[in-house]
Amino acid sequence: MLGLLVFSWLVLIYVESSQPPPKIFGQIPGIDKVAHFVAYGLLGLMLATLLNLINHYKKIPVLPLVVCLVVLAGLFDEAHQAFVPGRNSDSWDLLADFCGGLFSVLLFTILKNQTKLLKSCSIKTINYQLTIDLITSK
């Protein structure tokens, strides 16, 4: 299901970049870079989650792979935009794609480590409480 979401997001990015840019992009300086950062950041977060779920044996270095896949998608998007009327290929957009992907990987790593820490604390608390219950019930 998550794989379908990733594919759908890539299609949405492709469809959006096949059209002339929204008027707001010309009105607010840098807003297109923010849009790239967010779009590719979400892509990176989805890819990190998907690859983490299917990488049971931890043989694949997921986080560098995600950043590479995000940059590859950004390269494809920029190459595609070079042929779309009203659009242009911009290396600053690619940099925003990379930064969004990198940020999402770092966010994913932090959240994953926090979850492990919380689970570890919960298990220790439960074990401690069970030990106390066993001792006091005798």
PDB file of C-alpha atoms in Angstrom:
ATOM      1  CA  MET A   1       0.000   0.000   0.000  1.00  0.00           C
ATOM      2  CA  LEU A   2       2.817   2.403   0.881  1.00  0.00           C
ATOM      3  CA  GLY A   3       4.511   1.531  -2.411  1.00  0.00           C
ATOM      4  CA  LEU A   4       1.372   2.658  -4.229  1.00  0.00           C
ATOM      5  CA  LEU A   5       1.432   5.916  -2.277  1.00  0.00           C
ATOM      6  CA  VAL A   6       5.076   6.526  -3.274  1.00  0.00           C
ATOM      7  CA  PHE A   7       4.251   5.800  -6.920  1.00  0.00           C
ATOM      8  CA  SER A   8       1.204   8.093  -6.779  1.00  0.00           C
ATOM      9  CA  TRP A   9       3.302  10.884  -5.268  1.00  0.00           C
ATOM     10  CA  LEU A  10       5.853  10.549  -8.089  1.00  0.00           C
ATOM     11  CA  VAL A  11       3.038  10.705 -10.655  1.00  0.00           C
ATOM     12  CA  LEU A  12       1.632  13.800  -8.931  1.00  0.00           C
ATOM     13  CA  ILE A  13       5.045  15.491  -9.074  1.00  0.00           C
ATOM     14  CA  TYR A  14       5.350  14.593 -12.778  1.00  0.00           C
ATOM     15  CA  VAL A  15       1.849  15.881 -13.601  1.00  0.00           C
ATOM     16  CA  GLU A  16       2.423  19.099 -11.648  1.00  0.00           C
ATOM     17  CA  SER A  17       5.739  19.739 -13.389  1.00  0.00           C
ATOM     18  CA  SER A  18       4.121  19.129 -16.792  1.00  0.00           C
ATOM     19  CA  GLN A  19       2.048  22.290 -16.425  1.00  0.00           C
ATOM     20  CA  PRO A  20       3.040  25.949 -16.362  1.00  0.00           C
ATOM     21  CA  PRO A  21       4.011  27.030 -12.830  1.00  0.00           C
ATOM     22  CA  PRO A  22       1.313  28.487 -10.572  1.00  0.00           C
ATOM     23  CA  LYS A  23       1.127  32.305 -10.590  1.00  0.00           C
ATOM     24  CA  ILE A  24       2.121  32.481  -6.928  1.00  0.00           C
ATOM     25  CA  PHE A  25       5.599  31.233  -7.862  1.00  0.00           C
ATOM     26  CA  GLY A  26       6.210  34.528  -9.661  1.00  0.00           C
ATOM     27  CA  GLN A  27       4.764  36.605  -6.831  1.00  0.00           C
ATOM     28  CA  ILE A  28       6.690  35.233  -3.838  1.00  0.00           C
ATOM     29  CA  PRO A  29      10.461  34.883  -4.285  1.00  0.00           C
ATOM     30  CA  GLY A  30      11.773  31.430  -3.354  1.00  0.00           C
ATOM     31  CA  ILE A  31       8.356  29.804  -2.925  1.00  0.00           C
ATOM     32  CA  ASP A  32       9.184  27.340  -5.692  1.00  0.00           C
ATOM     33  CA  LYS A  33      12.221  26.179  -3.695  1.00  0.00           C
ATOM     34  CA  VAL A  34      10.003  25.651  -0.655  1.00  0.00           C
ATOM     35  CA  ALA A  35       7.604  23.625  -2.815  1.00  0.00           C
ATOM     36  CA  HIS A  36      10.495  21.462  -4.059  1.00  0.00           C
ATOM     37  CA  PHE A  37      11.816  20.992  -0.497  1.00  0.00           C
ATOM     38  CA  VAL A  38       8.396  19.911   0.797  1.00  0.00           C
ATOM     39  CA  ALA A  39       7.492  17.696  -2.171  1.00  0.00           C
ATOM     40  CA  TYR A  40      10.788  15.828  -2.173  1.00  0.00           C
ATOM     41  CA  GLY A  41      10.947  15.796   1.614  1.00  0.00           C
ATOM     42  CA  LEU A  42       7.625  13.958   1.677  1.00  0.00           C
ATOM     43  CA  LEU A  43       8.899  11.626  -1.013  1.00  0.00           C
ATOM     44  CA  GLY A  44      11.993  10.908   1.082  1.00  0.00           C
ATOM     45  CA  LEU A  45       9.916  10.246   4.200  1.00  0.00           C
ATOM     46  CA  MET A  46       7.663   7.832   2.318  1.00  0.00           C
ATOM     47  CA  LEU A  47      10.635   6.066   0.719  1.00  0.00           C
ATOM     48  CA  ALA A  48      12.477   5.775   4.045  1.00  0.00           C
ATOM     49  CA  THR A  49       9.396   4.256   5.667  1.00  0.00           C
ATOM     50  CA  LEU A  50       8.790   1.859   2.782  1.00  0.00           C
ATOM     51  CA  LEU A  51      12.390   0.691   2.523  1.00  0.00           C
ATOM     52  CA  ASN A  52      12.661   0.328   6.289  1.00  0.00           C
ATOM     53  CA  LEU A  53       9.585  -1.922   6.261  1.00  0.00           C
ATOM     54  CA  ILE A  54      10.856  -4.208   3.503  1.00  0.00           C
ATOM     55  CA  ASN A  55      14.508  -4.248   4.605  1.00  0.00           C
ATOM     56  CA  HIS A  56      14.123  -7.042   7.181  1.00  0.00           C
ATOM     57  CA  TYR A  57      17.731  -8.162   7.227  1.00  0.00           C
ATOM     58  CA  LYS A  58      19.237  -4.656   7.266  1.00  0.00           C
ATOM     59  CA  LYS A  59      21.495  -5.511   4.346  1.00  0.00           C
ATOM     60  CA  ILE A  60      20.570  -2.383   2.405  1.00  0.00           C
ATOM     61  CA  PRO A  61      21.819   0.986   3.728  1.00  0.00           C
ATOM     62  CA  VAL A  62      18.370   2.562   3.584  1.00  0.00           C
ATOM     63  CA  LEU A  63      19.121   6.178   4.380  1.00  0.00           C
ATOM     64  CA  PRO A  64      21.812   6.842   1.728  1.00  0.00           C
ATOM     65  CA  LEU A  65      19.665   4.932  -0.767  1.00  0.00           C
ATOM     66  CA  VAL A  66      16.680   7.181  -0.028  1.00  0.00           C
ATOM     67  CA  VAL A  67      18.715  10.342  -0.599  1.00  0.00           C
ATOM     68  CA  CYS A  68      20.044   8.913  -3.880  1.00  0.00           C
ATOM     69  CA  LEU A  69      16.522   7.973  -5.026  1.00  0.00           C
ATOM     70  CA  VAL A  70      15.203  11.433  -4.155  1.00  0.00           C
ATOM     71  CA  VAL A  71      18.029  13.090  -6.104  1.00  0.00           C
ATOM     72  CA  LEU A  72      17.414  10.735  -9.034  1.00  0.00           C
ATOM     73  CA  ALA A  73      13.712  11.661  -9.037  1.00  0.00           C
ATOM     74  CA  GLY A  74      14.714  15.342  -8.865  1.00  0.00           C
ATOM     75  CA  LEU A  75      17.102  14.935 -11.801  1.00  0.00           C
ATOM     76  CA  PHE A  76      14.349  13.287 -13.823  1.00  0.00           C
ATOM     77  CA  ASP A  77      11.958  16.108 -12.907  1.00  0.00           C
ATOM     78  CA  GLU A  78      14.415  18.832 -13.860  1.00  0.00           C
ATOM     79  CA  ALA A  79      15.244  17.125 -17.168  1.00  0.00           C
ATOM     80  CA  HIS A  80      11.512  16.801 -17.855  1.00  0.00           C
ATOM     81  CA  GLN A  81      10.858  20.477 -17.025  1.00  0.00           C
ATOM     82  CA  ALA A  82      13.455  21.569 -19.595  1.00  0.00           C
ATOM     83  CA  PHE A  83      10.985  20.491 -22.292  1.00  0.00           C
ATOM     84  CA  VAL A  84       7.802  21.929 -20.734  1.00  0.00           C
ATOM     85  CA  PRO A  85       6.688  25.350 -22.033  1.00  0.00           C
ATOM     86  CA  GLY A  86       6.808  27.931 -19.240  1.00  0.00           C
ATOM     87  CA  ARG A  87       9.135  25.775 -17.132  1.00  0.00           C
ATOM     88  CA  ASN A  88      12.899  25.564 -16.979  1.00  0.00           C
ATOM     89  CA  SER A  89      15.477  23.248 -15.539  1.00  0.00           C
ATOM     90  CA  ASP A  90      17.108  24.774 -12.471  1.00  0.00           C
ATOM     91  CA  SER A  91      20.000  23.408 -10.432  1.00  0.00           C
ATOM     92  CA  TRP A  92      18.722  25.350  -7.383  1.00  0.00           C
ATOM     93  CA  ASP A  93      15.499  23.323  -7.602  1.00  0.00           C
ATOM     94  CA  LEU A  94      17.588  20.148  -7.584  1.00  0.00           C
ATOM     95  CA  LEU A  95      19.435  21.423  -4.517  1.00  0.00           C
ATOM     96  CA  ALA A  96      16.078  22.055  -2.805  1.00  0.00           C
ATOM     97  CA  ASP A  97      15.035  18.483  -3.735  1.00  0.00           C
ATOM     98  CA  PHE A  98      18.242  17.121  -2.205  1.00  0.00           C
ATOM     99  CA  CYS A  99      17.827  19.202   0.969  1.00  0.00           C
ATOM    100  CA  GLY A 100      14.210  18.058   1.349  1.00  0.00           C
ATOM    101  CA  GLY A 101      15.252  14.429   0.935  1.00  0.00           C
ATOM    102  CA  LEU A 102      18.155  14.786   3.361  1.00  0.00           C
ATOM    103  CA  PHE A 103      15.973  16.544   5.935  1.00  0.00           C
ATOM    104  CA  SER A 104      13.346  13.807   5.714  1.00  0.00           C
ATOM    105  CA  VAL A 105      15.989  11.102   6.193  1.00  0.00           C
ATOM    106  CA  LEU A 106      17.334  12.882   9.273  1.00  0.00           C
ATOM    107  CA  LEU A 107      13.794  13.341  10.607  1.00  0.00           C
ATOM    108  CA  PHE A 108      13.018   9.675   9.956  1.00  0.00           C
ATOM    109  CA  THR A 109      16.184   8.618  11.797  1.00  0.00           C
ATOM    110  CA  ILE A 110      15.379  10.797  14.814  1.00  0.00           C
ATOM    111  CA  LEU A 111      11.773   9.579  14.983  1.00  0.00           C
ATOM    112  CA  LYS A 112      12.844   5.964  14.581  1.00  0.00           C
ATOM    113  CA  ASN A 113      15.401   6.277  17.383  1.00  0.00           C
ATOM    114  CA  GLN A 114      12.871   8.037  19.633  1.00  0.00           C
ATOM    115  CA  THR A 115      10.379   5.229  19.043  1.00  0.00           C
ATOM    116  CA  LYS A 116      13.005   2.625  19.941  1.00  0.00           C
ATOM    117  CA  LEU A 117      13.867   4.570  23.088  1.00  0.00           C
ATOM    118  CA  LEU A 118      10.211   4.873  24.096  1.00  0.00           C
ATOM    119  CA  LYS A 119       9.606   1.172  23.488  1.00  0.00           C
ATOM    120  CA  SER A 120      12.712   0.304  25.481  1.00  0.00           C
ATOM    121  CA  CYS A 121      11.603   2.496  28.399  1.00  0.00           C
ATOM    122  CA  SER A 122       8.086   1.034  28.294  1.00  0.00           C
ATOM    123  CA  ILE A 123       9.390  -2.542  28.339  1.00  0.00           C
ATOM    124  CA  LYS A 124      11.730  -1.758  31.239  1.00  0.00           C
ATOM    125  CA  THR A 125       8.871  -0.129  33.159  1.00  0.00           C
ATOM    126  CA  ILE A 126       6.578  -3.093  32.527  1.00  0.00           C
ATOM    127  CA  ASN A 127       9.289  -5.564  33.561  1.00  0.00           C
ATOM    128  CA  TYR A 128      10.028  -3.538  36.692  1.00  0.00           C
ATOM    129  CA  GLN A 129       6.327  -3.372  37.597  1.00  0.00           C
ATOM    130  CA  LEU A 130       5.887  -7.122  37.013  1.00  0.00           C
ATOM    131  CA  THR A 131       8.892  -7.819  39.225  1.00  0.00           C
ATOM    132  CA  ILE A 132       7.455  -5.649  42.005  1.00  0.00           C
ATOM    133  CA  ASP A 133       4.038  -7.299  41.624  1.00  0.00           C
ATOM    134  CA  LEU A 134       5.587 -10.767  41.848  1.00  0.00           C
ATOM    135  CA  ILE A 135       7.628  -9.865  44.925  1.00  0.00           C
ATOM    136  CA  THR A 136       4.750  -8.183  46.748  1.00  0.00           C
ATOM    137  CA  SER A 137       2.262 -10.952  45.940  1.00  0.00           C
ATOM    138  CA  LYS A 138       4.270 -13.598  47.844  1.00  0.00           C
TER     139      LYS A 138
END
